[in-house]
Amino acid sequence: GENVEQHPSTLSVQEGDSAVIKCTYSDSASNYFPWYKQELGKGPQLIIDIRSNVGEKKDQRIAVTLNKTAKHFSLHITETQPEDSAVYFCAASLNTGFQKLVFGTGTRLLVSP
Amino acid sequence: GAVVSQHPSWVICKSGTSVKIECRSLDFQATTMFWYRQFPKQSLMLMATSNEGSKATYEQGVEKDKFLINHASLTLSTLTVTSAHPEDSSFYICSAEYAAGPAPVGNQPQHFGDGTRLSIL
């Protein structure tokens, strides 16, 4: 089955700096790659996603890149703000009629003012 | 606003009690719902896939007689933790996959609830 690895496990940056989180997946048939932000005591919230037919996607300060050959994808957050502090999860999915997501291990991002 | 409602948000009960958690899709139909478990500082682990009108599909290592799932309507799935013990204490999260009805904002395949924190004493 699919296996998703995520690095780093923790990331501390100063406000205004950029943050990059990387994930690798094992199943080359996976075709959907979402990123979730989870705040304490809450469920995960989708912040950006990318499908396998696209190499890069951007939404304001957030961008995701996908390298299908290397089977890795990354989340880029620019101009970080303290409210970006949370746990971020990547996931991979193979669309087999419904989306069964396999999550990465999570990255705890701390943005210091 | 929230598109998936999970209830209760937290529950504390004695060992041996059975606990039911509800997951509702608001304003849209969900033929498929997913149940996850998350231990502190860990990732979400899929427990089972719930399909309306049929038996749930459980992931390897998840006891189906321990975690009863019922998906009786297109907007409601329930997870019952039977004879709960302290090791069942965890954060349980559901998600609903949009199938029909007014499309929720975001056009994403799965919409997550805010989770249920279960503590067994």
PDB file of C-alpha atoms in Angstrom:
ATOM      1  CA  GLY A   1       0.000   0.000   0.000  1.00  0.00           C
ATOM      2  CA  GLU A   2       0.857   3.673  -0.097  1.00  0.00           C
ATOM      3  CA  ASN A   3       3.385   5.067   2.378  1.00  0.00           C
ATOM      4  CA  VAL A   4       3.958   8.792   2.874  1.00  0.00           C
ATOM      5  CA  GLU A   5       7.005  10.212   4.627  1.00  0.00           C
ATOM      6  CA  GLN A   6       7.182  13.823   5.784  1.00  0.00           C
ATOM      7  CA  HIS A   7      10.089  16.051   6.889  1.00  0.00           C
ATOM      8  CA  PRO A   8      10.903  17.872   9.039  1.00  0.00           C
ATOM      9  CA  SER A   9       8.893  16.856  12.079  1.00  0.00           C
ATOM     10  CA  THR A  10       9.322  20.320  13.588  1.00  0.00           C
ATOM     11  CA  LEU A  11      10.165  23.629  11.965  1.00  0.00           C
ATOM     12  CA  SER A  12      10.789  26.959  13.680  1.00  0.00           C
ATOM     13  CA  VAL A  13      11.028  30.166  11.664  1.00  0.00           C
ATOM     14  CA  GLN A  14      10.932  33.884  12.271  1.00  0.00           C
ATOM     15  CA  GLU A  15       7.940  35.862  11.128  1.00  0.00           C
ATOM     16  CA  GLY A  16       8.390  36.861   7.512  1.00  0.00           C
ATOM     17  CA  ASP A  17      10.664  33.941   6.656  1.00  0.00           C
ATOM     18  CA  SER A  18       9.693  31.144   4.280  1.00  0.00           C
ATOM     19  CA  ALA A  19       8.894  27.604   5.378  1.00  0.00           C
ATOM     20  CA  VAL A  20       9.251  24.451   3.302  1.00  0.00           C
ATOM     21  CA  ILE A  21       7.861  21.035   4.172  1.00  0.00           C
ATOM     22  CA  LYS A  22       8.653  17.977   2.053  1.00  0.00           C
ATOM     23  CA  CYS A  23       6.882  14.678   1.505  1.00  0.00           C
ATOM     24  CA  THR A  24       7.660  11.543  -0.453  1.00  0.00           C
ATOM     25  CA  TYR A  25       5.228   8.824  -1.469  1.00  0.00           C
ATOM     26  CA  SER A  26       5.730   5.255  -2.555  1.00  0.00           C
ATOM     27  CA  ASP A  27       2.848   4.390  -4.895  1.00  0.00           C
ATOM     28  CA  SER A  28       3.445   5.827  -8.372  1.00  0.00           C
ATOM     29  CA  ALA A  29      -0.284   5.410  -9.101  1.00  0.00           C
ATOM     30  CA  SER A  30      -1.223   8.059  -6.496  1.00  0.00           C
ATOM     31  CA  ASN A  31      -2.708  11.045  -8.250  1.00  0.00           C
ATOM     32  CA  TYR A  32      -3.989  13.490  -5.648  1.00  0.00           C
ATOM     33  CA  PHE A  33      -1.867  15.280  -3.052  1.00  0.00           C
ATOM     34  CA  PRO A  34      -3.541  17.564  -0.500  1.00  0.00           C
ATOM     35  CA  TRP A  35      -1.999  19.528   2.334  1.00  0.00           C
ATOM     36  CA  TYR A  36      -3.839  20.059   5.605  1.00  0.00           C
ATOM     37  CA  LYS A  37      -3.388  22.459   8.502  1.00  0.00           C
ATOM     38  CA  GLN A  38      -4.475  21.205  11.894  1.00  0.00           C
ATOM     39  CA  GLU A  39      -4.832  23.497  14.876  1.00  0.00           C
ATOM     40  CA  LEU A  40      -4.968  22.187  18.412  1.00  0.00           C
ATOM     41  CA  GLY A  41      -8.157  20.288  19.147  1.00  0.00           C
ATOM     42  CA  LYS A  42      -9.504  20.706  15.628  1.00  0.00           C
ATOM     43  CA  GLY A  43      -9.899  18.575  12.554  1.00  0.00           C
ATOM     44  CA  PRO A  44      -7.586  19.077   9.572  1.00  0.00           C
ATOM     45  CA  GLN A  45      -8.392  21.872   7.161  1.00  0.00           C
ATOM     46  CA  LEU A  46      -7.392  21.710   3.503  1.00  0.00           C
ATOM     47  CA  ILE A  47      -5.064  24.557   2.568  1.00  0.00           C
ATOM     48  CA  ILE A  48      -3.975  23.529  -0.926  1.00  0.00           C
ATOM     49  CA  ASP A  49      -3.979  20.465  -3.127  1.00  0.00           C
ATOM     50  CA  ILE A  50      -2.434  19.339  -6.382  1.00  0.00           C
ATOM     51  CA  ARG A  51      -3.234  16.623  -8.875  1.00  0.00           C
ATOM     52  CA  SER A  52      -0.743  14.543 -10.792  1.00  0.00           C
ATOM     53  CA  ASN A  53      -1.271  16.345 -14.087  1.00  0.00           C
ATOM     54  CA  VAL A  54       0.074  19.597 -12.628  1.00  0.00           C
ATOM     55  CA  GLY A  55       3.619  20.408 -11.474  1.00  0.00           C
ATOM     56  CA  GLU A  56       2.972  23.474  -9.375  1.00  0.00           C
ATOM     57  CA  LYS A  57       0.073  25.335  -7.832  1.00  0.00           C
ATOM     58  CA  LYS A  58      -0.002  28.597  -5.939  1.00  0.00           C
ATOM     59  CA  ASP A  59      -2.557  30.332  -3.745  1.00  0.00           C
ATOM     60  CA  GLN A  60      -1.367  33.649  -2.332  1.00  0.00           C
ATOM     61  CA  ARG A  61       1.409  32.840   0.189  1.00  0.00           C
ATOM     62  CA  ILE A  62       1.092  29.091  -0.232  1.00  0.00           C
ATOM     63  CA  ALA A  63       2.447  26.956  -3.048  1.00  0.00           C
ATOM     64  CA  VAL A  64       2.818  23.255  -3.695  1.00  0.00           C
ATOM     65  CA  THR A  65       5.200  21.574  -6.117  1.00  0.00           C
ATOM     66  CA  LEU A  66       5.024  17.995  -7.373  1.00  0.00           C
ATOM     67  CA  ASN A  67       7.776  15.893  -8.907  1.00  0.00           C
ATOM     68  CA  LYS A  68       6.130  12.711 -10.159  1.00  0.00           C
ATOM     69  CA  THR A  69       9.377  11.155 -11.322  1.00  0.00           C
ATOM     70  CA  ALA A  70      10.957  11.466  -7.902  1.00  0.00           C
ATOM     71  CA  LYS A  71       7.640  10.873  -6.133  1.00  0.00           C
ATOM     72  CA  HIS A  72       7.898  13.861  -3.887  1.00  0.00           C
ATOM     73  CA  PHE A  73       5.906  17.013  -3.277  1.00  0.00           C
ATOM     74  CA  SER A  74       6.544  20.089  -1.175  1.00  0.00           C
ATOM     75  CA  LEU A  75       4.633  22.836   0.583  1.00  0.00           C
ATOM     76  CA  HIS A  76       6.051  26.345   0.477  1.00  0.00           C
ATOM     77  CA  ILE A  77       4.780  29.111   2.745  1.00  0.00           C
ATOM     78  CA  THR A  78       6.189  32.588   2.152  1.00  0.00           C
ATOM     79  CA  GLU A  79       6.037  35.607   4.451  1.00  0.00           C
ATOM     80  CA  THR A  80       5.083  33.443   7.394  1.00  0.00           C
ATOM     81  CA  GLN A  81       2.905  34.878  10.143  1.00  0.00           C
ATOM     82  CA  PRO A  82       2.379  33.738  13.747  1.00  0.00           C
ATOM     83  CA  GLU A  83      -1.099  32.489  12.819  1.00  0.00           C
ATOM     84  CA  ASP A  84       0.550  30.030  10.426  1.00  0.00           C
ATOM     85  CA  SER A  85       1.754  28.131  13.505  1.00  0.00           C
ATOM     86  CA  ALA A  86       0.068  24.713  13.476  1.00  0.00           C
ATOM     87  CA  VAL A  87       0.670  21.108  12.489  1.00  0.00           C
ATOM     88  CA  TYR A  88       0.758  20.505   8.756  1.00  0.00           C
ATOM     89  CA  PHE A  89       0.033  17.144   7.136  1.00  0.00           C
ATOM     90  CA  CYS A  90       0.610  16.052   3.590  1.00  0.00           C
ATOM     91  CA  ALA A  91      -1.402  13.195   2.126  1.00  0.00           C
ATOM     92  CA  ALA A  92      -1.541  11.079  -0.988  1.00  0.00           C
ATOM     93  CA  SER A  93      -4.488   9.394  -2.573  1.00  0.00           C
ATOM     94  CA  LEU A  94      -5.310   6.998  -5.354  1.00  0.00           C
ATOM     95  CA  ASN A  95      -8.722   7.675  -6.792  1.00  0.00           C
ATOM     96  CA  THR A  96     -10.358   4.258  -6.830  1.00  0.00           C
ATOM     97  CA  GLY A  97     -13.946   5.474  -6.825  1.00  0.00           C
ATOM     98  CA  PHE A  98     -13.461   7.248  -3.530  1.00  0.00           C
ATOM     99  CA  GLN A  99     -10.493   9.143  -2.139  1.00  0.00           C
ATOM    100  CA  LYS A 100      -8.652   7.042   0.413  1.00  0.00           C
ATOM    101  CA  LEU A 101      -6.075   9.355   1.941  1.00  0.00           C
ATOM    102  CA  VAL A 102      -2.761   8.228   3.434  1.00  0.00           C
ATOM    103  CA  PHE A 103      -1.312  10.919   5.672  1.00  0.00           C
ATOM    104  CA  GLY A 104       2.269  11.892   6.342  1.00  0.00           C
ATOM    105  CA  THR A 105       3.596  12.049   9.887  1.00  0.00           C
ATOM    106  CA  GLY A 106       3.067  15.788  10.284  1.00  0.00           C
ATOM    107  CA  THR A 107       5.218  18.888  10.728  1.00  0.00           C
ATOM    108  CA  ARG A 108       4.822  21.180  13.686  1.00  0.00           C
ATOM    109  CA  LEU A 109       5.463  24.711  12.405  1.00  0.00           C
ATOM    110  CA  LEU A 110       6.223  27.476  14.886  1.00  0.00           C
ATOM    111  CA  VAL A 111       6.419  31.040  13.612  1.00  0.00           C
ATOM    112  CA  SER A 112       7.947  33.416  16.132  1.00  0.00           C
ATOM    113  CA  PRO A 113       7.078  37.122  16.059  1.00  0.00           C
TER     114      PRO A 113
ATOM    115  CA  GLY B   1     -18.942  27.538   8.117  1.00  0.00           C
ATOM    116  CA  ALA B   2     -18.513  23.893   8.956  1.00  0.00           C
ATOM    117  CA  VAL B   3     -19.750  21.456   6.368  1.00  0.00           C
ATOM    118  CA  VAL B   4     -19.261  18.342   8.481  1.00  0.00           C
ATOM    119  CA  SER B   5     -20.572  18.228  12.005  1.00  0.00           C
ATOM    120  CA  GLN B   6     -19.189  15.782  14.534  1.00  0.00           C
ATOM    121  CA  HIS B   7     -20.851  15.153  17.885  1.00  0.00           C
ATOM    122  CA  PRO B   8     -19.960  15.072  20.679  1.00  0.00           C
ATOM    123  CA  SER B   9     -16.783  17.139  20.572  1.00  0.00           C
ATOM    124  CA  TRP B  10     -15.479  15.494  23.711  1.00  0.00           C
ATOM    125  CA  VAL B  11     -16.598  12.717  26.023  1.00  0.00           C
ATOM    126  CA  ILE B  12     -15.290  11.253  29.260  1.00  0.00           C
ATOM    127  CA  CYS B  13     -16.648   7.949  30.438  1.00  0.00           C
ATOM    128  CA  LYS B  14     -15.864   4.935  32.551  1.00  0.00           C
ATOM    129  CA  SER B  15     -14.119   1.822  31.318  1.00  0.00           C
ATOM    130  CA  GLY B  16     -16.577  -0.705  29.897  1.00  0.00           C
ATOM    131  CA  THR B  17     -18.974   1.923  28.548  1.00  0.00           C
ATOM    132  CA  SER B  18     -19.983   2.056  24.907  1.00  0.00           C
ATOM    133  CA  VAL B  19     -19.702   5.448  23.238  1.00  0.00           C
ATOM    134  CA  LYS B  20     -21.383   6.599  20.045  1.00  0.00           C
ATOM    135  CA  ILE B  21     -19.953   9.368  17.853  1.00  0.00           C
ATOM    136  CA  GLU B  22     -21.984  10.969  15.082  1.00  0.00           C
ATOM    137  CA  CYS B  23     -20.730  12.447  11.826  1.00  0.00           C
ATOM    138  CA  ARG B  24     -23.125  14.478   9.722  1.00  0.00           C
ATOM    139  CA  SER B  25     -22.633  16.119   6.348  1.00  0.00           C
ATOM    140  CA  LEU B  26     -24.432  19.440   6.324  1.00  0.00           C
ATOM    141  CA  ASP B  27     -26.395  20.341   3.210  1.00  0.00           C
ATOM    142  CA  PHE B  28     -24.744  17.729   0.987  1.00  0.00           C
ATOM    143  CA  GLN B  29     -25.008  14.017   0.491  1.00  0.00           C
ATOM    144  CA  ALA B  30     -22.081  11.778   1.292  1.00  0.00           C
ATOM    145  CA  THR B  31     -22.204   8.185   0.134  1.00  0.00           C
ATOM    146  CA  THR B  32     -18.751   7.638   1.595  1.00  0.00           C
ATOM    147  CA  MET B  33     -17.476   8.725   4.992  1.00  0.00           C
ATOM    148  CA  PHE B  34     -14.167   7.942   6.627  1.00  0.00           C
ATOM    149  CA  TRP B  35     -13.238   7.430  10.265  1.00  0.00           C
ATOM    150  CA  TYR B  36      -9.760   8.262  11.524  1.00  0.00           C
ATOM    151  CA  ARG B  37      -8.031   7.938  14.857  1.00  0.00           C
ATOM    152  CA  GLN B  38      -5.275  10.265  15.989  1.00  0.00           C
ATOM    153  CA  PHE B  39      -3.122   9.726  19.056  1.00  0.00           C
ATOM    154  CA  PRO B  40      -1.353  12.735  20.637  1.00  0.00           C
ATOM    155  CA  LYS B  41       1.328  14.226  18.406  1.00  0.00           C
ATOM    156  CA  GLN B  42       0.754  11.577  15.765  1.00  0.00           C
ATOM    157  CA  SER B  43      -0.774  11.452  12.325  1.00  0.00           C
ATOM    158  CA  LEU B  44      -4.280  10.514  11.312  1.00  0.00           C
ATOM    159  CA  MET B  45      -4.707   6.797  10.800  1.00  0.00           C
ATOM    160  CA  LEU B  46      -7.633   5.582   8.740  1.00  0.00           C
ATOM    161  CA  MET B  47      -9.752   3.132  10.677  1.00  0.00           C
ATOM    162  CA  ALA B  48     -12.543   2.388   8.239  1.00  0.00           C
ATOM    163  CA  THR B  49     -14.423   3.518   5.165  1.00  0.00           C
ATOM    164  CA  SER B  50     -18.146   3.823   5.639  1.00  0.00           C
ATOM    165  CA  ASN B  51     -20.472   3.406   2.662  1.00  0.00           C
ATOM    166  CA  GLU B  52     -24.138   4.263   2.851  1.00  0.00           C
ATOM    167  CA  GLY B  53     -26.316   1.172   2.842  1.00  0.00           C
ATOM    168  CA  SER B  54     -23.497  -1.359   3.035  1.00  0.00           C
ATOM    169  CA  LYS B  55     -20.990  -2.746   5.492  1.00  0.00           C
ATOM    170  CA  ALA B  56     -17.979  -0.635   6.380  1.00  0.00           C
ATOM    171  CA  THR B  57     -14.533  -1.609   5.165  1.00  0.00           C
ATOM    172  CA  TYR B  58     -12.025  -1.772   8.011  1.00  0.00           C
ATOM    173  CA  GLU B  59      -8.301  -1.213   7.764  1.00  0.00           C
ATOM    174  CA  GLN B  60      -5.948  -3.957   8.817  1.00  0.00           C
ATOM    175  CA  GLY B  61      -5.626  -4.219  12.565  1.00  0.00           C
ATOM    176  CA  VAL B  62      -8.908  -2.439  13.354  1.00  0.00           C
ATOM    177  CA  GLU B  63     -11.403  -4.655  15.176  1.00  0.00           C
ATOM    178  CA  LYS B  64     -14.792  -4.395  13.494  1.00  0.00           C
ATOM    179  CA  ASP B  65     -16.594  -5.763  16.552  1.00  0.00           C
ATOM    180  CA  LYS B  66     -14.915  -3.132  18.712  1.00  0.00           C
ATOM    181  CA  PHE B  67     -15.593  -0.182  16.444  1.00  0.00           C
ATOM    182  CA  LEU B  68     -19.102  -0.490  15.039  1.00  0.00           C
ATOM    183  CA  ILE B  69     -19.886   1.734  12.081  1.00  0.00           C
ATOM    184  CA  ASN B  70     -23.346   2.453  10.757  1.00  0.00           C
ATOM    185  CA  HIS B  71     -23.989   4.620   7.692  1.00  0.00           C
ATOM    186  CA  ALA B  72     -27.757   4.492   7.546  1.00  0.00           C
ATOM    187  CA  SER B  73     -28.379   7.663   5.546  1.00  0.00           C
ATOM    188  CA  LEU B  74     -26.622   9.836   3.005  1.00  0.00           C
ATOM    189  CA  THR B  75     -25.818  12.442   5.649  1.00  0.00           C
ATOM    190  CA  LEU B  76     -25.059  10.438   8.772  1.00  0.00           C
ATOM    191  CA  SER B  77     -22.464   7.903   9.839  1.00  0.00           C
ATOM    192  CA  THR B  78     -21.945   6.749  13.410  1.00  0.00           C
ATOM    193  CA  LEU B  79     -18.990   5.128  15.122  1.00  0.00           C
ATOM    194  CA  THR B  80     -19.649   3.195  18.310  1.00  0.00           C
ATOM    195  CA  VAL B  81     -16.710   2.257  20.476  1.00  0.00           C
ATOM    196  CA  THR B  82     -17.974  -0.787  22.344  1.00  0.00           C
ATOM    197  CA  SER B  83     -16.820  -1.667  25.855  1.00  0.00           C
ATOM    198  CA  ALA B  84     -14.277   1.145  25.745  1.00  0.00           C
ATOM    199  CA  HIS B  85     -11.034   0.848  27.703  1.00  0.00           C
ATOM    200  CA  PRO B  86      -8.337   3.431  28.495  1.00  0.00           C
ATOM    201  CA  GLU B  87      -6.283   2.369  25.466  1.00  0.00           C
ATOM    202  CA  ASP B  88      -9.205   3.477  23.274  1.00  0.00           C
ATOM    203  CA  SER B  89      -8.715   7.047  24.468  1.00  0.00           C
ATOM    204  CA  SER B  90      -7.903   9.081  21.382  1.00  0.00           C
ATOM    205  CA  PHE B  91      -9.051  11.830  19.029  1.00  0.00           C
ATOM    206  CA  TYR B  92     -11.537  10.417  16.520  1.00  0.00           C
ATOM    207  CA  ILE B  93     -12.103  12.357  13.298  1.00  0.00           C
ATOM    208  CA  CYS B  94     -14.562  11.729  10.501  1.00  0.00           C
ATOM    209  CA  SER B  95     -14.633  13.019   6.969  1.00  0.00           C
ATOM    210  CA  ALA B  96     -17.329  13.020   4.319  1.00  0.00           C
ATOM    211  CA  GLU B  97     -16.859  12.717   0.600  1.00  0.00           C
ATOM    212  CA  TYR B  98     -19.162  14.931  -1.422  1.00  0.00           C
ATOM    213  CA  ALA B  99     -21.544  12.985  -3.671  1.00  0.00           C
ATOM    214  CA  ALA B 100     -24.615  15.102  -4.409  1.00  0.00           C
ATOM    215  CA  GLY B 101     -26.587  18.145  -3.379  1.00  0.00           C
ATOM    216  CA  PRO B 102     -25.370  21.751  -3.020  1.00  0.00           C
ATOM    217  CA  ALA B 103     -21.601  21.595  -3.377  1.00  0.00           C
ATOM    218  CA  PRO B 104     -19.812  22.825  -0.246  1.00  0.00           C
ATOM    219  CA  VAL B 105     -17.339  25.642  -0.679  1.00  0.00           C
ATOM    220  CA  GLY B 106     -13.846  24.532  -1.610  1.00  0.00           C
ATOM    221  CA  ASN B 107     -14.454  21.750  -4.135  1.00  0.00           C
ATOM    222  CA  GLN B 108     -12.389  19.318  -2.165  1.00  0.00           C
ATOM    223  CA  PRO B 109     -12.907  15.565  -2.188  1.00  0.00           C
ATOM    224  CA  GLN B 110     -13.165  15.191   1.582  1.00  0.00           C
ATOM    225  CA  HIS B 111     -14.477  17.500   4.262  1.00  0.00           C
ATOM    226  CA  PHE B 112     -13.351  16.853   7.823  1.00  0.00           C
ATOM    227  CA  GLY B 113     -15.216  17.236  11.054  1.00  0.00           C
ATOM    228  CA  ASP B 114     -13.649  18.860  14.092  1.00  0.00           C
ATOM    229  CA  GLY B 115     -13.071  15.584  15.878  1.00  0.00           C
ATOM    230  CA  THR B 116     -14.202  13.929  19.096  1.00  0.00           C
ATOM    231  CA  ARG B 117     -11.837  13.650  21.995  1.00  0.00           C
ATOM    232  CA  LEU B 118     -12.592  10.415  23.833  1.00  0.00           C
ATOM    233  CA  SER B 119     -11.182   9.851  27.307  1.00  0.00           C
ATOM    234  CA  ILE B 120     -11.808   6.539  29.046  1.00  0.00           C
ATOM    235  CA  LEU B 121     -11.154   6.472  32.769  1.00  0.00           C
TER     236      LEU B 121
END
